[in-house]
Amino acid sequence: MEVVGRTIGAAVNSVAPVGDLTGDGILEFVVGANEQGPHGGFVMVVDGASGEFIREHIGPPHHQIGWWIVKGIGDYDGDGVPDYCTGSHLSGYLNTDGEVWVWSGRSGDQRRSQEMAPRG
């Protein structure tokens, strides 16, 4: 997959519309990719009108499996701009069933994270 000015050299696992982050009336989208390495993957936010890269979130060092799921979630933090969540399964060196993060569409700051307990 190629985003204007960047090539994603990893397995794209998930693509989802986020909402209009730039105020131009066109939906932006998030891309979740898995790759080999210490961080396991990344998430990229892409401008829906131009295809240009807006921001990127690199997976934390302990996430060996990568960023699998991305989803637009509406305005979680109430600032008038749509937000999005990302998820990675088998986090913490395989000690949990995964983790979910909520990100601000306006700033890209993390708003919340939740680690999932191991099953049975």
Short mmCIF file of N, CA, C and O in Angstrom, two decimals:
data_model
loop_
_atom_site.label_atom_id
_atom_site.label_comp_id
_atom_site.label_asym_id
_atom_site.label_seq_id
_atom_site.Cartn_x
_atom_site.Cartn_y
_atom_site.Cartn_z
N MET A 1 0.85 -1.18 0.00
CA MET A 1 0.00 0.00 0.00
C MET A 1 0.88 1.23 0.00
O MET A 1 1.90 1.27 0.67
N GLU A 2 0.50 2.24 -0.74
CA GLU A 2 1.26 3.48 -0.75
C GLU A 2 0.38 4.65 -0.35
O GLU A 2 -0.74 4.81 -0.82
N VAL A 3 0.87 5.42 0.58
CA VAL A 3 0.25 6.66 1.00
C VAL A 3 1.14 7.74 0.46
O VAL A 3 2.35 7.55 0.37
N VAL A 4 0.59 8.87 0.04
CA VAL A 4 1.40 9.93 -0.57
C VAL A 4 2.66 10.17 0.27
O VAL A 4 2.58 10.50 1.45
N GLY A 5 3.80 9.94 -0.34
CA GLY A 5 5.08 10.18 0.33
C GLY A 5 5.58 9.06 1.21
O GLY A 5 6.66 9.14 1.76
N ARG A 6 4.80 7.96 1.36
CA ARG A 6 5.22 6.86 2.23
C ARG A 6 4.77 5.53 1.64
O ARG A 6 3.69 5.43 1.09
N THR A 7 5.59 4.53 1.79
CA THR A 7 5.22 3.18 1.41
C THR A 7 5.11 2.35 2.67
O THR A 7 5.99 2.39 3.53
N ILE A 8 4.05 1.59 2.77
CA ILE A 8 3.87 0.71 3.91
C ILE A 8 4.44 -0.64 3.53
O ILE A 8 3.88 -1.36 2.72
N GLY A 9 5.59 -0.97 4.10
CA GLY A 9 6.25 -2.22 3.79
C GLY A 9 5.91 -3.30 4.79
O GLY A 9 6.77 -4.03 5.25
N ALA A 10 4.68 -3.40 5.16
CA ALA A 10 4.25 -4.36 6.17
C ALA A 10 2.89 -4.90 5.76
O ALA A 10 2.27 -4.40 4.83
N ALA A 11 2.43 -5.92 6.45
CA ALA A 11 1.12 -6.49 6.18
C ALA A 11 0.03 -5.58 6.73
O ALA A 11 -0.01 -5.32 7.93
N VAL A 12 -0.82 -5.08 5.86
CA VAL A 12 -1.95 -4.25 6.29
C VAL A 12 -3.03 -5.19 6.80
O VAL A 12 -3.49 -6.06 6.09
N ASN A 13 -3.42 -5.00 8.06
CA ASN A 13 -4.40 -5.87 8.69
C ASN A 13 -5.79 -5.29 8.73
O ASN A 13 -6.77 -6.02 8.77
N SER A 14 -5.89 -3.97 8.76
CA SER A 14 -7.19 -3.36 8.96
C SER A 14 -7.18 -1.93 8.41
O SER A 14 -6.19 -1.21 8.57
N VAL A 15 -8.27 -1.55 7.77
CA VAL A 15 -8.45 -0.18 7.29
C VAL A 15 -9.87 0.23 7.67
O VAL A 15 -10.81 -0.55 7.49
N ALA A 16 -10.03 1.44 8.21
CA ALA A 16 -11.36 1.88 8.63
C ALA A 16 -11.50 3.39 8.47
O ALA A 16 -10.54 4.13 8.69
N PRO A 17 -12.71 3.86 8.09
CA PRO A 17 -12.95 5.30 8.08
C PRO A 17 -13.00 5.82 9.51
O PRO A 17 -13.44 5.12 10.42
N VAL A 18 -12.53 7.05 9.71
CA VAL A 18 -12.51 7.65 11.05
C VAL A 18 -13.58 8.71 11.18
O VAL A 18 -14.21 8.86 12.20
N GLY A 19 -13.77 9.48 10.16
CA GLY A 19 -14.60 10.68 10.20
C GLY A 19 -13.75 11.81 9.66
O GLY A 19 -12.59 11.61 9.29
N ASP A 20 -14.31 12.99 9.61
CA ASP A 20 -13.59 14.14 9.07
C ASP A 20 -12.72 14.79 10.14
O ASP A 20 -13.20 15.53 10.98
N LEU A 21 -11.43 14.50 10.12
CA LEU A 21 -10.49 15.06 11.10
C LEU A 21 -9.95 16.42 10.68
O LEU A 21 -9.50 17.20 11.51
N THR A 22 -9.96 16.69 9.37
CA THR A 22 -9.33 17.91 8.86
C THR A 22 -10.30 19.05 8.58
O THR A 22 -9.87 20.15 8.23
N GLY A 23 -11.60 18.78 8.69
CA GLY A 23 -12.60 19.83 8.49
C GLY A 23 -12.92 20.14 7.04
O GLY A 23 -13.56 21.14 6.74
N ASP A 24 -12.51 19.25 6.11
CA ASP A 24 -12.77 19.50 4.69
C ASP A 24 -14.02 18.78 4.16
O ASP A 24 -14.34 18.85 2.99
N GLY A 25 -14.74 18.08 5.05
CA GLY A 25 -15.96 17.38 4.65
C GLY A 25 -15.72 15.99 4.08
O GLY A 25 -16.66 15.32 3.69
N ILE A 26 -14.47 15.53 4.03
CA ILE A 26 -14.14 14.22 3.49
C ILE A 26 -13.56 13.35 4.61
O ILE A 26 -12.72 13.81 5.40
N LEU A 27 -14.01 12.11 4.69
CA LEU A 27 -13.57 11.20 5.75
C LEU A 27 -12.09 10.85 5.63
O LEU A 27 -11.60 10.56 4.55
N GLU A 28 -11.40 10.85 6.76
CA GLU A 28 -10.06 10.31 6.83
C GLU A 28 -10.16 8.83 7.18
O GLU A 28 -11.23 8.34 7.53
N PHE A 29 -9.05 8.10 7.08
CA PHE A 29 -9.08 6.70 7.46
C PHE A 29 -7.81 6.31 8.21
O PHE A 29 -6.80 6.99 8.16
N VAL A 30 -7.92 5.21 8.95
CA VAL A 30 -6.79 4.67 9.70
C VAL A 30 -6.42 3.31 9.10
O VAL A 30 -7.28 2.58 8.61
N VAL A 31 -5.12 3.03 9.12
CA VAL A 31 -4.59 1.79 8.59
C VAL A 31 -3.80 1.11 9.70
O VAL A 31 -2.92 1.72 10.30
N GLY A 32 -4.12 -0.13 10.00
CA GLY A 32 -3.37 -0.91 10.98
C GLY A 32 -2.49 -1.90 10.27
O GLY A 32 -2.95 -2.64 9.39
N ALA A 33 -1.21 -1.92 10.60
CA ALA A 33 -0.27 -2.81 9.92
C ALA A 33 0.55 -3.60 10.92
O ALA A 33 0.90 -3.11 11.99
N ASN A 34 0.86 -4.81 10.54
CA ASN A 34 1.69 -5.70 11.34
C ASN A 34 3.05 -5.80 10.67
O ASN A 34 3.13 -5.86 9.45
N GLU A 35 4.11 -5.78 11.46
CA GLU A 35 5.44 -5.95 10.87
C GLU A 35 6.35 -6.64 11.87
O GLU A 35 6.11 -6.60 13.07
N GLN A 36 7.38 -7.26 11.38
CA GLN A 36 8.37 -7.88 12.24
C GLN A 36 9.22 -6.80 12.89
O GLN A 36 9.48 -5.78 12.30
N GLY A 37 9.63 -7.02 14.11
CA GLY A 37 10.47 -6.05 14.79
C GLY A 37 10.06 -5.88 16.23
O GLY A 37 9.10 -6.50 16.69
N PRO A 38 10.73 -5.02 16.94
CA PRO A 38 10.49 -4.87 18.37
C PRO A 38 9.13 -4.28 18.72
O PRO A 38 8.66 -4.46 19.83
N HIS A 39 8.48 -3.59 17.80
CA HIS A 39 7.20 -2.95 18.11
C HIS A 39 6.02 -3.70 17.53
O HIS A 39 4.89 -3.40 17.87
N GLY A 40 6.24 -4.62 16.64
CA GLY A 40 5.18 -5.45 16.11
C GLY A 40 4.27 -4.80 15.09
O GLY A 40 3.58 -5.47 14.36
N GLY A 41 4.21 -3.48 15.01
CA GLY A 41 3.36 -2.85 14.02
C GLY A 41 3.11 -1.39 14.31
O GLY A 41 3.72 -0.80 15.21
N PHE A 42 2.22 -0.80 13.51
CA PHE A 42 1.93 0.61 13.63
C PHE A 42 0.55 0.91 13.07
O PHE A 42 -0.05 0.08 12.38
N VAL A 43 0.07 2.10 13.38
CA VAL A 43 -1.18 2.62 12.84
C VAL A 43 -0.88 3.94 12.18
O VAL A 43 -0.14 4.76 12.72
N MET A 44 -1.45 4.14 11.00
CA MET A 44 -1.26 5.37 10.24
C MET A 44 -2.62 6.03 10.03
O MET A 44 -3.60 5.35 9.74
N VAL A 45 -2.69 7.34 10.21
CA VAL A 45 -3.91 8.10 9.91
C VAL A 45 -3.65 8.82 8.60
O VAL A 45 -2.63 9.50 8.44
N VAL A 46 -4.59 8.68 7.65
CA VAL A 46 -4.39 9.19 6.29
C VAL A 46 -5.52 10.14 5.90
O VAL A 46 -6.69 9.88 6.17
N ASP A 47 -5.16 11.25 5.27
CA ASP A 47 -6.11 12.24 4.77
C ASP A 47 -6.92 11.63 3.63
O ASP A 47 -6.35 11.16 2.64
N GLY A 48 -8.24 11.63 3.76
CA GLY A 48 -9.11 11.03 2.75
C GLY A 48 -9.15 11.78 1.44
O GLY A 48 -9.40 11.19 0.40
N ALA A 49 -8.88 13.08 1.45
CA ALA A 49 -8.92 13.88 0.22
C ALA A 49 -7.62 13.76 -0.57
O ALA A 49 -7.64 13.54 -1.78
N SER A 50 -6.51 13.88 0.10
CA SER A 50 -5.22 13.93 -0.60
C SER A 50 -4.45 12.62 -0.55
O SER A 50 -3.51 12.43 -1.33
N GLY A 51 -4.79 11.73 0.38
CA GLY A 51 -4.03 10.50 0.55
C GLY A 51 -2.74 10.72 1.32
O GLY A 51 -1.91 9.82 1.44
N GLU A 52 -2.55 11.91 1.86
CA GLU A 52 -1.32 12.22 2.59
C GLU A 52 -1.38 11.70 4.02
O GLU A 52 -2.42 11.64 4.65
N PHE A 53 -0.20 11.36 4.51
CA PHE A 53 0.00 10.89 5.87
C PHE A 53 -0.30 12.03 6.84
O PHE A 53 0.17 13.15 6.66
N ILE A 54 -1.10 11.77 7.88
CA ILE A 54 -1.39 12.77 8.92
C ILE A 54 -0.57 12.48 10.18
O ILE A 54 0.09 13.35 10.71
N ARG A 55 -0.63 11.23 10.66
CA ARG A 55 0.14 10.85 11.85
C ARG A 55 0.29 9.35 11.89
O ARG A 55 -0.38 8.62 11.18
N GLU A 56 1.18 8.92 12.80
CA GLU A 56 1.45 7.50 12.96
C GLU A 56 1.60 7.18 14.44
O GLU A 56 2.11 7.99 15.21
N HIS A 57 1.13 6.01 14.82
CA HIS A 57 1.33 5.50 16.18
C HIS A 57 2.13 4.21 16.04
O HIS A 57 1.69 3.27 15.36
N ILE A 58 3.29 4.16 16.66
CA ILE A 58 4.13 2.97 16.64
C ILE A 58 3.75 2.10 17.83
O ILE A 58 3.56 2.59 18.94
N GLY A 59 3.65 0.80 17.60
CA GLY A 59 3.30 -0.11 18.68
C GLY A 59 4.31 -0.08 19.81
O GLY A 59 5.50 0.09 19.57
N PRO A 60 3.84 -0.21 21.05
CA PRO A 60 4.76 -0.25 22.19
C PRO A 60 5.73 -1.43 22.07
O PRO A 60 5.40 -2.43 21.45
N PRO A 61 6.89 -1.34 22.68
CA PRO A 61 7.91 -2.38 22.55
C PRO A 61 7.46 -3.78 22.95
O PRO A 61 7.93 -4.76 22.41
N HIS A 62 6.55 -3.90 23.91
CA HIS A 62 6.16 -5.23 24.37
C HIS A 62 5.09 -5.89 23.51
O HIS A 62 4.65 -6.99 23.81
N HIS A 63 4.65 -5.26 22.45
CA HIS A 63 3.61 -5.84 21.60
C HIS A 63 4.25 -6.55 20.42
O HIS A 63 4.57 -5.94 19.41
N GLN A 64 4.44 -7.82 20.55
CA GLN A 64 5.14 -8.60 19.54
C GLN A 64 4.25 -8.98 18.37
O GLN A 64 4.75 -9.36 17.33
N ILE A 65 2.96 -8.93 18.52
CA ILE A 65 2.06 -9.38 17.46
C ILE A 65 1.65 -8.23 16.54
O ILE A 65 1.48 -8.43 15.36
N GLY A 66 1.50 -7.04 17.02
CA GLY A 66 1.21 -5.92 16.14
C GLY A 66 -0.16 -5.32 16.32
O GLY A 66 -0.94 -5.74 17.14
N TRP A 67 -0.41 -4.32 15.54
CA TRP A 67 -1.68 -3.60 15.55
C TRP A 67 -2.60 -4.28 14.54
O TRP A 67 -2.41 -4.19 13.35
N TRP A 68 -3.61 -4.95 15.03
CA TRP A 68 -4.48 -5.71 14.15
C TRP A 68 -5.76 -4.98 13.75
O TRP A 68 -6.21 -5.08 12.64
N ILE A 69 -6.34 -4.26 14.67
CA ILE A 69 -7.67 -3.69 14.45
C ILE A 69 -7.63 -2.17 14.59
O ILE A 69 -7.00 -1.64 15.50
N VAL A 70 -8.31 -1.48 13.68
CA VAL A 70 -8.50 -0.04 13.79
C VAL A 70 -9.98 0.25 13.55
O VAL A 70 -10.64 -0.46 12.79
N LYS A 71 -10.51 1.27 14.21
CA LYS A 71 -11.93 1.59 14.05
C LYS A 71 -12.20 3.02 14.44
O LYS A 71 -11.69 3.50 15.45
N GLY A 72 -13.00 3.72 13.64
CA GLY A 72 -13.50 5.03 14.01
C GLY A 72 -14.58 4.85 15.06
O GLY A 72 -15.41 3.94 14.95
N ILE A 73 -14.58 5.69 16.10
CA ILE A 73 -15.53 5.48 17.21
C ILE A 73 -16.37 6.72 17.52
O ILE A 73 -16.99 6.81 18.57
N GLY A 74 -16.40 7.69 16.61
CA GLY A 74 -17.15 8.90 16.91
C GLY A 74 -16.36 9.82 17.82
O GLY A 74 -15.16 9.65 18.01
N ASP A 75 -17.04 10.76 18.43
CA ASP A 75 -16.36 11.76 19.27
C ASP A 75 -16.30 11.30 20.72
O ASP A 75 -17.10 11.72 21.55
N TYR A 76 -15.34 10.45 21.04
CA TYR A 76 -15.19 9.88 22.38
C TYR A 76 -14.91 10.93 23.45
O TYR A 76 -15.46 10.89 24.54
N ASP A 77 -14.03 11.90 23.14
CA ASP A 77 -13.60 12.87 24.17
C ASP A 77 -14.39 14.18 24.17
O ASP A 77 -14.10 15.08 24.95
N GLY A 78 -15.41 14.29 23.30
CA GLY A 78 -16.31 15.44 23.34
C GLY A 78 -15.74 16.75 22.82
O GLY A 78 -16.29 17.81 23.11
N ASP A 79 -14.68 16.70 22.00
CA ASP A 79 -14.09 17.95 21.48
C ASP A 79 -14.60 18.34 20.10
O ASP A 79 -14.13 19.30 19.51
N GLY A 80 -15.58 17.59 19.58
CA GLY A 80 -16.15 17.92 18.28
C GLY A 80 -15.44 17.29 17.09
O GLY A 80 -15.85 17.50 15.95
N VAL A 81 -14.38 16.52 17.31
CA VAL A 81 -13.64 15.85 16.24
C VAL A 81 -13.71 14.35 16.49
O VAL A 81 -13.51 13.89 17.61
N PRO A 82 -13.99 13.55 15.44
CA PRO A 82 -14.08 12.11 15.62
C PRO A 82 -12.77 11.51 16.14
O PRO A 82 -11.68 11.98 15.80
N ASP A 83 -12.87 10.46 16.93
CA ASP A 83 -11.72 9.77 17.49
C ASP A 83 -11.67 8.36 16.92
O ASP A 83 -12.56 7.94 16.18
N TYR A 84 -10.65 7.60 17.29
CA TYR A 84 -10.49 6.25 16.78
C TYR A 84 -9.83 5.37 17.82
O TYR A 84 -9.22 5.84 18.77
N CYS A 85 -10.00 4.06 17.64
CA CYS A 85 -9.34 3.13 18.55
C CYS A 85 -8.49 2.16 17.75
O CYS A 85 -8.72 1.94 16.56
N THR A 86 -7.50 1.61 18.42
CA THR A 86 -6.61 0.61 17.83
C THR A 86 -6.53 -0.55 18.80
O THR A 86 -6.69 -0.39 20.00
N GLY A 87 -6.28 -1.73 18.27
CA GLY A 87 -6.17 -2.89 19.12
C GLY A 87 -5.09 -3.83 18.65
O GLY A 87 -4.78 -3.92 17.47
N SER A 88 -4.49 -4.50 19.61
CA SER A 88 -3.44 -5.47 19.35
C SER A 88 -3.76 -6.69 20.17
O SER A 88 -4.07 -6.58 21.36
N HIS A 89 -3.70 -7.86 19.57
CA HIS A 89 -3.97 -9.05 20.39
C HIS A 89 -2.66 -9.68 20.84
O HIS A 89 -1.61 -9.45 20.27
N LEU A 90 -2.73 -10.41 21.91
CA LEU A 90 -1.57 -11.09 22.51
C LEU A 90 -0.47 -10.11 22.89
O LEU A 90 0.67 -10.20 22.45
N SER A 91 -0.80 -9.15 23.72
CA SER A 91 0.17 -8.15 24.14
C SER A 91 0.96 -8.62 25.36
O SER A 91 0.71 -9.68 25.89
N GLY A 92 1.88 -7.80 25.80
CA GLY A 92 2.62 -8.07 27.02
C GLY A 92 3.38 -9.39 26.99
O GLY A 92 3.32 -10.15 27.94
N TYR A 93 4.07 -9.64 25.90
CA TYR A 93 4.79 -10.91 25.73
C TYR A 93 3.87 -12.10 25.92
O TYR A 93 4.19 -13.05 26.62
N LEU A 94 2.68 -12.00 25.35
CA LEU A 94 1.71 -13.08 25.33
C LEU A 94 1.09 -13.38 26.69
O LEU A 94 0.50 -14.42 26.90
N ASN A 95 1.18 -12.44 27.63
CA ASN A 95 0.59 -12.65 28.96
C ASN A 95 -0.87 -12.21 29.03
O ASN A 95 -1.51 -12.40 30.05
N THR A 96 -1.39 -11.56 28.01
CA THR A 96 -2.78 -11.14 28.00
C THR A 96 -3.39 -11.47 26.66
O THR A 96 -2.71 -11.90 25.73
N ASP A 97 -4.69 -11.26 26.55
CA ASP A 97 -5.38 -11.48 25.29
C ASP A 97 -5.41 -10.23 24.43
O ASP A 97 -6.10 -10.20 23.42
N GLY A 98 -4.70 -9.19 24.79
CA GLY A 98 -4.62 -8.01 23.94
C GLY A 98 -4.82 -6.72 24.69
O GLY A 98 -4.97 -6.70 25.90
N GLU A 99 -4.82 -5.65 23.92
CA GLU A 99 -4.97 -4.31 24.48
C GLU A 99 -5.66 -3.43 23.46
O GLU A 99 -5.47 -3.60 22.26
N VAL A 100 -6.46 -2.50 23.95
CA VAL A 100 -7.16 -1.53 23.09
C VAL A 100 -6.77 -0.14 23.55
O VAL A 100 -6.67 0.13 24.74
N TRP A 101 -6.53 0.76 22.58
CA TRP A 101 -6.20 2.16 22.87
C TRP A 101 -7.21 3.06 22.18
O TRP A 101 -7.64 2.79 21.06
N VAL A 102 -7.58 4.15 22.83
CA VAL A 102 -8.43 5.17 22.24
C VAL A 102 -7.58 6.41 22.03
O VAL A 102 -6.84 6.84 22.93
N TRP A 103 -7.66 7.00 20.81
CA TRP A 103 -6.83 8.14 20.42
C TRP A 103 -7.70 9.34 20.04
O TRP A 103 -8.76 9.18 19.44
N SER A 104 -7.23 10.53 20.35
CA SER A 104 -7.90 11.76 19.96
C SER A 104 -7.71 12.00 18.47
O SER A 104 -6.59 11.98 17.97
N GLY A 105 -8.82 12.23 17.76
CA GLY A 105 -8.72 12.57 16.34
C GLY A 105 -8.12 13.94 16.12
O GLY A 105 -7.47 14.20 15.11
N ARG A 106 -8.33 14.85 17.06
CA ARG A 106 -7.80 16.21 16.94
C ARG A 106 -6.28 16.24 17.12
O ARG A 106 -5.56 16.77 16.30
N SER A 107 -5.76 15.65 18.20
CA SER A 107 -4.34 15.78 18.53
C SER A 107 -3.52 14.51 18.33
O SER A 107 -2.30 14.57 18.25
N GLY A 108 -4.18 13.37 18.28
CA GLY A 108 -3.47 12.10 18.23
C GLY A 108 -3.02 11.60 19.59
O GLY A 108 -2.38 10.56 19.70
N ASP A 109 -3.36 12.33 20.65
CA ASP A 109 -2.99 11.91 22.00
C ASP A 109 -3.81 10.70 22.43
O ASP A 109 -4.98 10.57 22.06
N GLN A 110 -3.21 9.84 23.24
CA GLN A 110 -3.92 8.70 23.77
C GLN A 110 -4.92 9.15 24.82
O GLN A 110 -4.59 9.93 25.70
N ARG A 111 -6.16 8.70 24.72
CA ARG A 111 -7.21 9.05 25.67
C ARG A 111 -7.48 7.95 26.68
O ARG A 111 -7.92 8.21 27.79
N ARG A 112 -7.24 6.70 26.28
CA ARG A 112 -7.52 5.57 27.17
C ARG A 112 -6.84 4.33 26.63
O ARG A 112 -6.63 4.20 25.44
N SER A 113 -6.52 3.40 27.53
CA SER A 113 -6.07 2.08 27.10
C SER A 113 -6.65 1.05 28.06
O SER A 113 -6.92 1.35 29.23
N GLN A 114 -6.85 -0.15 27.57
CA GLN A 114 -7.39 -1.22 28.39
C GLN A 114 -6.74 -2.52 27.97
O GLN A 114 -6.83 -2.93 26.83
N GLU A 115 -6.06 -3.17 28.90
CA GLU A 115 -5.48 -4.47 28.65
C GLU A 115 -6.51 -5.55 28.96
O GLU A 115 -7.24 -5.44 29.94
N MET A 116 -6.58 -6.55 28.12
CA MET A 116 -7.56 -7.62 28.30
C MET A 116 -6.95 -8.78 29.07
O MET A 116 -5.81 -9.16 28.81
N ALA A 117 -7.69 -9.33 30.01
CA ALA A 117 -7.21 -10.45 30.82
C ALA A 117 -7.14 -11.72 29.97
O ALA A 117 -7.91 -11.89 29.02
N PRO A 118 -6.24 -12.61 30.30
CA PRO A 118 -6.17 -13.90 29.58
C PRO A 118 -7.46 -14.68 29.71
O PRO A 118 -8.13 -14.60 30.73
N ARG A 119 -7.79 -15.40 28.67
CA ARG A 119 -8.98 -16.25 28.71
C ARG A 119 -8.70 -17.52 29.51
O ARG A 119 -7.60 -18.03 29.48
N GLY A 120 -9.75 -17.98 30.20
CA GLY A 120 -9.82 -19.22 30.93
C GLY A 120 -8.58 -19.77 31.40
O GLY A 120 -8.19 -20.69 31.85
#
